Short mmCIF file of C-alpha atoms in Angstrom, two decimals:
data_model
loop_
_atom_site.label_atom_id
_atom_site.label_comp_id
_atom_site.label_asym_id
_atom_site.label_seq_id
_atom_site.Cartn_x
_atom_site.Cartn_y
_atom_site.Cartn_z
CA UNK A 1 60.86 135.31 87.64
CA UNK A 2 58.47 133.78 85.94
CA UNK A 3 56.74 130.62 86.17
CA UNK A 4 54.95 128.74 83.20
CA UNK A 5 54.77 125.17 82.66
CA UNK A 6 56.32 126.19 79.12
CA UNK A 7 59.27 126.75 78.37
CA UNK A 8 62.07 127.44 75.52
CA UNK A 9 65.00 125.46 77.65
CA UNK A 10 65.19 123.53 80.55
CA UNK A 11 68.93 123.80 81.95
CA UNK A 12 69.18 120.55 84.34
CA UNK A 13 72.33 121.76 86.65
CA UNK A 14 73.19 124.73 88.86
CA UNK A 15 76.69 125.33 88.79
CA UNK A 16 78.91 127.83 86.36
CA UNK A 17 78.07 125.89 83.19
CA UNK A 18 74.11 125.95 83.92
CA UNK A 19 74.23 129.20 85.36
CA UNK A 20 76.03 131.22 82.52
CA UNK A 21 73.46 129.57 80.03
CA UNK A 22 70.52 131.01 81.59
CA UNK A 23 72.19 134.36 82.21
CA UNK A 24 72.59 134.20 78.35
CA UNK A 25 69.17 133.28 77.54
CA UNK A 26 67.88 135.25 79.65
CA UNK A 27 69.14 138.37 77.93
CA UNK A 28 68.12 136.22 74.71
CA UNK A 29 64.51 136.97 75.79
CA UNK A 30 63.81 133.18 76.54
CA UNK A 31 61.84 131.25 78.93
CA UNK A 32 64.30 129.37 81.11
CA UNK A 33 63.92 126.68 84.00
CA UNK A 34 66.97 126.32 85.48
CA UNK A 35 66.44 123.11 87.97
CA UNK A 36 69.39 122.63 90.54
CA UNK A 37 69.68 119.51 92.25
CA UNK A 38 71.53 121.19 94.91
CA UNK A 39 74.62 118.34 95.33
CA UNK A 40 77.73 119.73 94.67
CA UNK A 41 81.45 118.65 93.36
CA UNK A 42 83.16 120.87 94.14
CA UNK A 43 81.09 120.35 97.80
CA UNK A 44 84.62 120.52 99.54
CA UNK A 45 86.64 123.29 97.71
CA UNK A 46 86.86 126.12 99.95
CA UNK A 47 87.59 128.91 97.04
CA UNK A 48 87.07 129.22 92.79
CA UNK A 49 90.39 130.15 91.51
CA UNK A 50 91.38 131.22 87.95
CA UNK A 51 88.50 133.21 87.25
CA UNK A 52 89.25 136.55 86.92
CA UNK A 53 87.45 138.97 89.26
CA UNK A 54 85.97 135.89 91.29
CA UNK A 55 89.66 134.73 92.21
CA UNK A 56 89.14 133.08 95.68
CA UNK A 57 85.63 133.60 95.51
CA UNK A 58 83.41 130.34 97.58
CA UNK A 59 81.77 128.59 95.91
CA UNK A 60 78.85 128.94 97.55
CA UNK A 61 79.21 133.03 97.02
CA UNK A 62 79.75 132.23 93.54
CA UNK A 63 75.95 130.87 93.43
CA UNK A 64 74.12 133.59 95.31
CA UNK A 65 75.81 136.30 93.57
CA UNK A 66 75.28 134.33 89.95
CA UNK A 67 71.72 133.61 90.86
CA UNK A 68 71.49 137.30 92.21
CA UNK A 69 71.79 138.63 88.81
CA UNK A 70 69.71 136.10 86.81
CA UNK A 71 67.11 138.09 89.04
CA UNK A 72 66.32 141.13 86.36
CA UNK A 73 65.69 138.41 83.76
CA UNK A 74 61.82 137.83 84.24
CA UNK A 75 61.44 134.71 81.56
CA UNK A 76 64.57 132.69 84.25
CA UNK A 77 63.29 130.69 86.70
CA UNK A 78 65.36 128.79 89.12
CA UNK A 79 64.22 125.54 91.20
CA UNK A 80 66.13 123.77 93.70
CA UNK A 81 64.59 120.28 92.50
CA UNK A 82 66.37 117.04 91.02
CA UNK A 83 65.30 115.82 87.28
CA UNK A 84 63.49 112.25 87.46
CA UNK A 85 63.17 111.61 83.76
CA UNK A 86 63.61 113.58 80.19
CA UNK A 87 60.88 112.67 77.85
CA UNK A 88 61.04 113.42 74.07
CA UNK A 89 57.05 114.65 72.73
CA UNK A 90 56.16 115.74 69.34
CA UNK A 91 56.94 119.39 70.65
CA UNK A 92 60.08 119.24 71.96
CA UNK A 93 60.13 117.45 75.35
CA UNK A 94 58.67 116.84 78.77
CA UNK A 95 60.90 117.30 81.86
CA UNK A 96 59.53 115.18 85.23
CA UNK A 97 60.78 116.58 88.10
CA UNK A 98 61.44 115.21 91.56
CA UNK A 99 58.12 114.94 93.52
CA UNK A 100 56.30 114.38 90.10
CA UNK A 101 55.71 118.44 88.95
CA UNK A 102 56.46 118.55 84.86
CA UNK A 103 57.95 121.40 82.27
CA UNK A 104 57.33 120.97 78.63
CA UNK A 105 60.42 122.59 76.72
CA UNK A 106 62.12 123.14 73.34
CA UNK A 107 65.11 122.74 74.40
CA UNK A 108 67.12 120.50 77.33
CA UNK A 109 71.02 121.59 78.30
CA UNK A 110 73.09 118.97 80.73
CA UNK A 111 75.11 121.27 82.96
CA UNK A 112 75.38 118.08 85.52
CA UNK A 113 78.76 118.16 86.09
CA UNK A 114 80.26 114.24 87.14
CA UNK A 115 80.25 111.97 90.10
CA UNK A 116 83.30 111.62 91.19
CA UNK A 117 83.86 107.83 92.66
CA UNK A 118 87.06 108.46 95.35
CA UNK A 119 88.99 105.50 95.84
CA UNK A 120 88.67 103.03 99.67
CA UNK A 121 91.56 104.25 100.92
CA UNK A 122 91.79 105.17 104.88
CA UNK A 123 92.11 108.97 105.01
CA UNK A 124 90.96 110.02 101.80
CA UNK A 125 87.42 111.10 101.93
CA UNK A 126 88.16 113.24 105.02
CA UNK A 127 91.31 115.23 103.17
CA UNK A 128 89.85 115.65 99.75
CA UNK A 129 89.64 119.01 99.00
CA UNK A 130 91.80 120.37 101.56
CA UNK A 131 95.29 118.32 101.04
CA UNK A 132 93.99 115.81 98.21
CA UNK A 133 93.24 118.14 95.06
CA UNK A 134 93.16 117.06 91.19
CA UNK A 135 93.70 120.11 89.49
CA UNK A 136 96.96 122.55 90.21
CA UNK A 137 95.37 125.44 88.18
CA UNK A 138 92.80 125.80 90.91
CA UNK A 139 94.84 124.88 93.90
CA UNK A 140 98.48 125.07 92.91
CA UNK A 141 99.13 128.26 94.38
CA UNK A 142 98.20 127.75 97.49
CA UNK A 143 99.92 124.99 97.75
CA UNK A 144 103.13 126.16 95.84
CA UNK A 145 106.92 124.45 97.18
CA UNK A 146 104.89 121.90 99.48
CA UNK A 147 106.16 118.31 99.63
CA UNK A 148 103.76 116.53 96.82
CA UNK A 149 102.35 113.10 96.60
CA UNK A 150 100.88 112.14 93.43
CA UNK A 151 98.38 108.69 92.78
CA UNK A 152 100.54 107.99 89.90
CA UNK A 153 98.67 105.04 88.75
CA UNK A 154 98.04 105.25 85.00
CA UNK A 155 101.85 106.83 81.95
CA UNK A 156 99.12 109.82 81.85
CA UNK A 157 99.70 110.58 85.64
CA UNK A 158 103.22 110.00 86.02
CA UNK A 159 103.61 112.53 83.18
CA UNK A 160 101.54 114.52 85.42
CA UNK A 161 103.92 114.09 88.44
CA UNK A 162 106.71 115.41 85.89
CA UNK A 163 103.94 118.79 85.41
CA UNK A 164 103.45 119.05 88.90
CA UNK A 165 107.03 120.20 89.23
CA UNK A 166 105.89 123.78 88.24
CA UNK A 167 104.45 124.46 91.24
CA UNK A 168 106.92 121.96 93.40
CA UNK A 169 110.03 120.24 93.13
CA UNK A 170 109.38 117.73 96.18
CA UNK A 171 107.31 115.42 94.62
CA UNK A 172 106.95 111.64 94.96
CA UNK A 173 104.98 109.75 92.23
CA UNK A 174 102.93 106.50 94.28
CA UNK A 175 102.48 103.42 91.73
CA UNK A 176 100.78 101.55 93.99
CA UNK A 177 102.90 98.93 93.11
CA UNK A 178 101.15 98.01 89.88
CA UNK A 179 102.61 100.01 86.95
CA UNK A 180 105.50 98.98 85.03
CA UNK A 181 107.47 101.78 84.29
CA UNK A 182 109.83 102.09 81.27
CA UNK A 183 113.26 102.87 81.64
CA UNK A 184 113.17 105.82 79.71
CA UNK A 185 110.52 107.12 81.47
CA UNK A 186 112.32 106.54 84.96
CA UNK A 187 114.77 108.30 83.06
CA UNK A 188 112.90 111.58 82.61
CA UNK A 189 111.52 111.77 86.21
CA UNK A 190 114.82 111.79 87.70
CA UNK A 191 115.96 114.22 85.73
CA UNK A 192 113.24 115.99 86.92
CA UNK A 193 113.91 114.99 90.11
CA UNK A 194 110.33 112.89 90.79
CA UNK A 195 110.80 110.29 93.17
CA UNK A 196 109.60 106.40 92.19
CA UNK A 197 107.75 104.81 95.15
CA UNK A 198 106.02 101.55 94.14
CA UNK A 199 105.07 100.13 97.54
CA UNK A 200 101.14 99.78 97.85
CA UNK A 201 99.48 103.02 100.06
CA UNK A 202 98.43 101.62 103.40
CA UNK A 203 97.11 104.43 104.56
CA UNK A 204 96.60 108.29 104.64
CA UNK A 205 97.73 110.27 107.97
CA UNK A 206 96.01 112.97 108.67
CA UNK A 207 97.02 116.11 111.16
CA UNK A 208 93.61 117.96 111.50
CA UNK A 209 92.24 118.13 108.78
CA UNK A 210 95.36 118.49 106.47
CA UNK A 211 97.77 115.54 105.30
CA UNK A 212 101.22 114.91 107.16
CA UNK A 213 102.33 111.24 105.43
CA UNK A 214 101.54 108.57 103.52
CA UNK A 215 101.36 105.24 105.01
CA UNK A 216 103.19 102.42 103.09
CA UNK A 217 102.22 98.14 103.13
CA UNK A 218 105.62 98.07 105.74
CA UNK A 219 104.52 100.81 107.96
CA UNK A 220 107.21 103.04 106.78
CA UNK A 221 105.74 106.94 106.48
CA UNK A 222 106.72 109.14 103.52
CA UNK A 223 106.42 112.86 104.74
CA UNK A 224 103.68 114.68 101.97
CA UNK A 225 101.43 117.91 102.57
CA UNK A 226 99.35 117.46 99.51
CA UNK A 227 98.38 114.79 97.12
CA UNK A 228 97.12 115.03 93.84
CA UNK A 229 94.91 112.62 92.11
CA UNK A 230 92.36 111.82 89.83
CA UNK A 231 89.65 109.54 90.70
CA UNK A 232 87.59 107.66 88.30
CA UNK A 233 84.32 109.60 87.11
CA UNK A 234 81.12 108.61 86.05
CA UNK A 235 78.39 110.43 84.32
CA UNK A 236 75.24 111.10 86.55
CA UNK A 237 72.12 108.38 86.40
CA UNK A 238 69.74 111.06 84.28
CA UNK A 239 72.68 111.26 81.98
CA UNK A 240 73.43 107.23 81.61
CA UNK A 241 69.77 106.91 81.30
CA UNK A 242 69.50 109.11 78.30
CA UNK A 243 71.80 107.33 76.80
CA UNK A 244 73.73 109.37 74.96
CA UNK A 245 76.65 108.92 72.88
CA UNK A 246 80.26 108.72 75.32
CA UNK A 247 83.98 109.54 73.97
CA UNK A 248 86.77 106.55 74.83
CA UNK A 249 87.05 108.38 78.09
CA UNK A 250 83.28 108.64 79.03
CA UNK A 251 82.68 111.95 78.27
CA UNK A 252 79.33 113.20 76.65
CA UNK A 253 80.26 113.58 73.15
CA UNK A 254 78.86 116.50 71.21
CA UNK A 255 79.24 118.38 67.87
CA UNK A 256 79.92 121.83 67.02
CA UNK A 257 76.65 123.40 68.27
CA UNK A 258 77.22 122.04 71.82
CA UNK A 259 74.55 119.06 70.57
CA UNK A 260 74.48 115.61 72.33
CA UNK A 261 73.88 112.45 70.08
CA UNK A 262 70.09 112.86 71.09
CA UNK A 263 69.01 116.01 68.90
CA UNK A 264 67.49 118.98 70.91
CA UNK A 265 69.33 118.04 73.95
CA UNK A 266 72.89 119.68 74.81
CA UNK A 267 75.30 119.85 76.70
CA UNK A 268 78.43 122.00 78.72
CA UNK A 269 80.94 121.78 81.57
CA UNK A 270 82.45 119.30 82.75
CA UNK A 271 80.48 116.00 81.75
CA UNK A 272 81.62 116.66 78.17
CA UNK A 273 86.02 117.24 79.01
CA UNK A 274 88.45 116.76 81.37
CA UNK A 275 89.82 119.90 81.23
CA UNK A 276 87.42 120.78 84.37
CA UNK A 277 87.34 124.32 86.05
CA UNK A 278 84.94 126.48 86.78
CA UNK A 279 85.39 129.48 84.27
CA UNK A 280 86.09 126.58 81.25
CA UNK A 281 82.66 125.75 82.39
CA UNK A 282 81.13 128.83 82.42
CA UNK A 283 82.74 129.62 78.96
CA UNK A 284 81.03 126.30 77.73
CA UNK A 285 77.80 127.26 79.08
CA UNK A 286 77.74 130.39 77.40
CA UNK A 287 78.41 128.71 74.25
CA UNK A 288 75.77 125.82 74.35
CA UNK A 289 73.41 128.94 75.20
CA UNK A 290 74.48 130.92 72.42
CA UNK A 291 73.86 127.56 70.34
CA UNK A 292 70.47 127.18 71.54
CA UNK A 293 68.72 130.41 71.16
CA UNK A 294 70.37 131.02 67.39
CA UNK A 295 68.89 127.64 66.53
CA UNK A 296 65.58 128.90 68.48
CA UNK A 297 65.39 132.41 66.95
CA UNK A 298 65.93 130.84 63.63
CA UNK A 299 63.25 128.08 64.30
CA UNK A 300 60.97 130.75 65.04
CA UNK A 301 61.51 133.14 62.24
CA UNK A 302 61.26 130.15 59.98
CA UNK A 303 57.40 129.73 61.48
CA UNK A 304 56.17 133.16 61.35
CA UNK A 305 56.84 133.40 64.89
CA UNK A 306 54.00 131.14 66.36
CA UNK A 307 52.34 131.50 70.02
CA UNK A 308 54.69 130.12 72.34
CA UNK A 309 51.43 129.49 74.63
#
């Protein structure tokens, strides 16, 4: 792999999004620095599911493997380093990375995922991803006729308690005794047959490491093996500090060629949608590449092909 201080894209994050876009401009002939901060989200999932042939595959597995065969792509290099600051020069821009080393580029792509912020409640750092999930495309299965708990905090996630009935038809929506709930709406959930709990969550009680009840304000215990929920997210620092344009719900909005509101830098995966799963990430980050290098090759053909340097 090589190593130049010069390069056609800079991909700032190491998971499926970032990944898949250097595989693809790899094979685009491109010089590629892809920098990997090394902190994961999905830190605490134990398998990738819904990606065909890597069904159930760690995700840690998934990484060696992908970074495995970004290896016969000489113009890819991969760094385990952290992005201080993105710096827009007259020739694209300069990348500072952690400990001060810099990368001049053409090109930037955000594969940086989001920080989830997990709410104080006793129990539920220790059970998240292994009885508290958010999405039942990856873990559903598993998990399938289990008694469900769902943080039903928000309409949008008690219509996601009635969804949840798919994969279970034990589940109890918790409003945490703050949402007013319309009678046509209570309606619909017990037709479904989605139990109402509006007491306030004391407390989660763990058995090992998986979840046996749900404390309530009284003390009384509701029975539940899994809980779904969504915790707020929050774009990374680099990303807030770029400033960059954010939809209503705080995603990274960009345009048809996978473009942030900051021309020349992009971006895939997760920080741009909620709908947030590994291969929808890896689909997006073969995208933004294919973006990239058509505008590159393009660029270049335009000039005559100059010396890249």
């Amino acid at each position: 792999m090589t190593n130049s201080k010069r390069k056609d894209v800079v991909i700032i994050g190491g998971g499926p999004a970032g990944l898949n876009a250097a595989l693809v401009l790899g094979r685009a002939r491109k010089k590629v620095l892809l920098c990997d901060g090394g902190t994961r989200r999905n830190l605490m999932a134990e398998q990738i599911h819904g990606f065909v042939t890597r069904d159930g595959t760690p995700p840690m597995e998934f990484r060696r493997i992908a970074r495995e065969q970004l290896r016969p792509y000489e113009g890819v290099e991969v760094r385990d380093v952290g992005i201080s600051s993105v710096e827009r020069i007259a020739s694209g821009f300069r990348v500072v990375l952690a400990g001060g080393d810099a990368v001049e580029c053409r090109r930037v792509l955000l594969t940086t995922g989001l920080v989830d912020e997990r709410p104080d409640l006793p129990g539920y750092r220790e059970l998240w991803g292994k009885s508290i999930f958010a999405c039942p495309y990856c873990h559903g299965w598993e998990v399938r006729d289990r008694a469900f708990g769902v943080l039903a905090t928000s309409a949008m996630l008690l219509d996601f308690s009635l969804f949840l009935t798919g994969w279970s038809r034990d589940v109890v929506a918790f409003t945490q005794g703050g949402l007013e709930v319309p009678a046509e709406q209570r309606q619909r959930l017990e037709r479904a047959g989605v139990r109402l709990e509006p007491r306030r969550i004391r407390r989660l009680v763990p058995h090992g490491e998986h979840l046996e009840a749900v404390e309530l304000e009284d003390g009384t215990r509701v029975a539940r093996e899994v809980l779904f929920a969504h915790p707020h997210q929050r774009q990374t620092e680099l990303v807030q500090r770029l400033g960059l344009a954010l939809d209503e719900q705080g995603f990274v909005r960009i345009n048809e060629r996978m473009e942030t509101s900051a021309p020349g830098i992009h971006a895939a995966g997760d920080l741009t949608t909620r709908l947030q799963s590994a291969i929808v990430a890896a689909s997006a980050g073969f995208q933004a590449a294919a973006m990239i290098n058509h505008a590159l090759n393009m660029e270049n053909a335009d000039a005559g092909f100059p010396s890249e340097g």
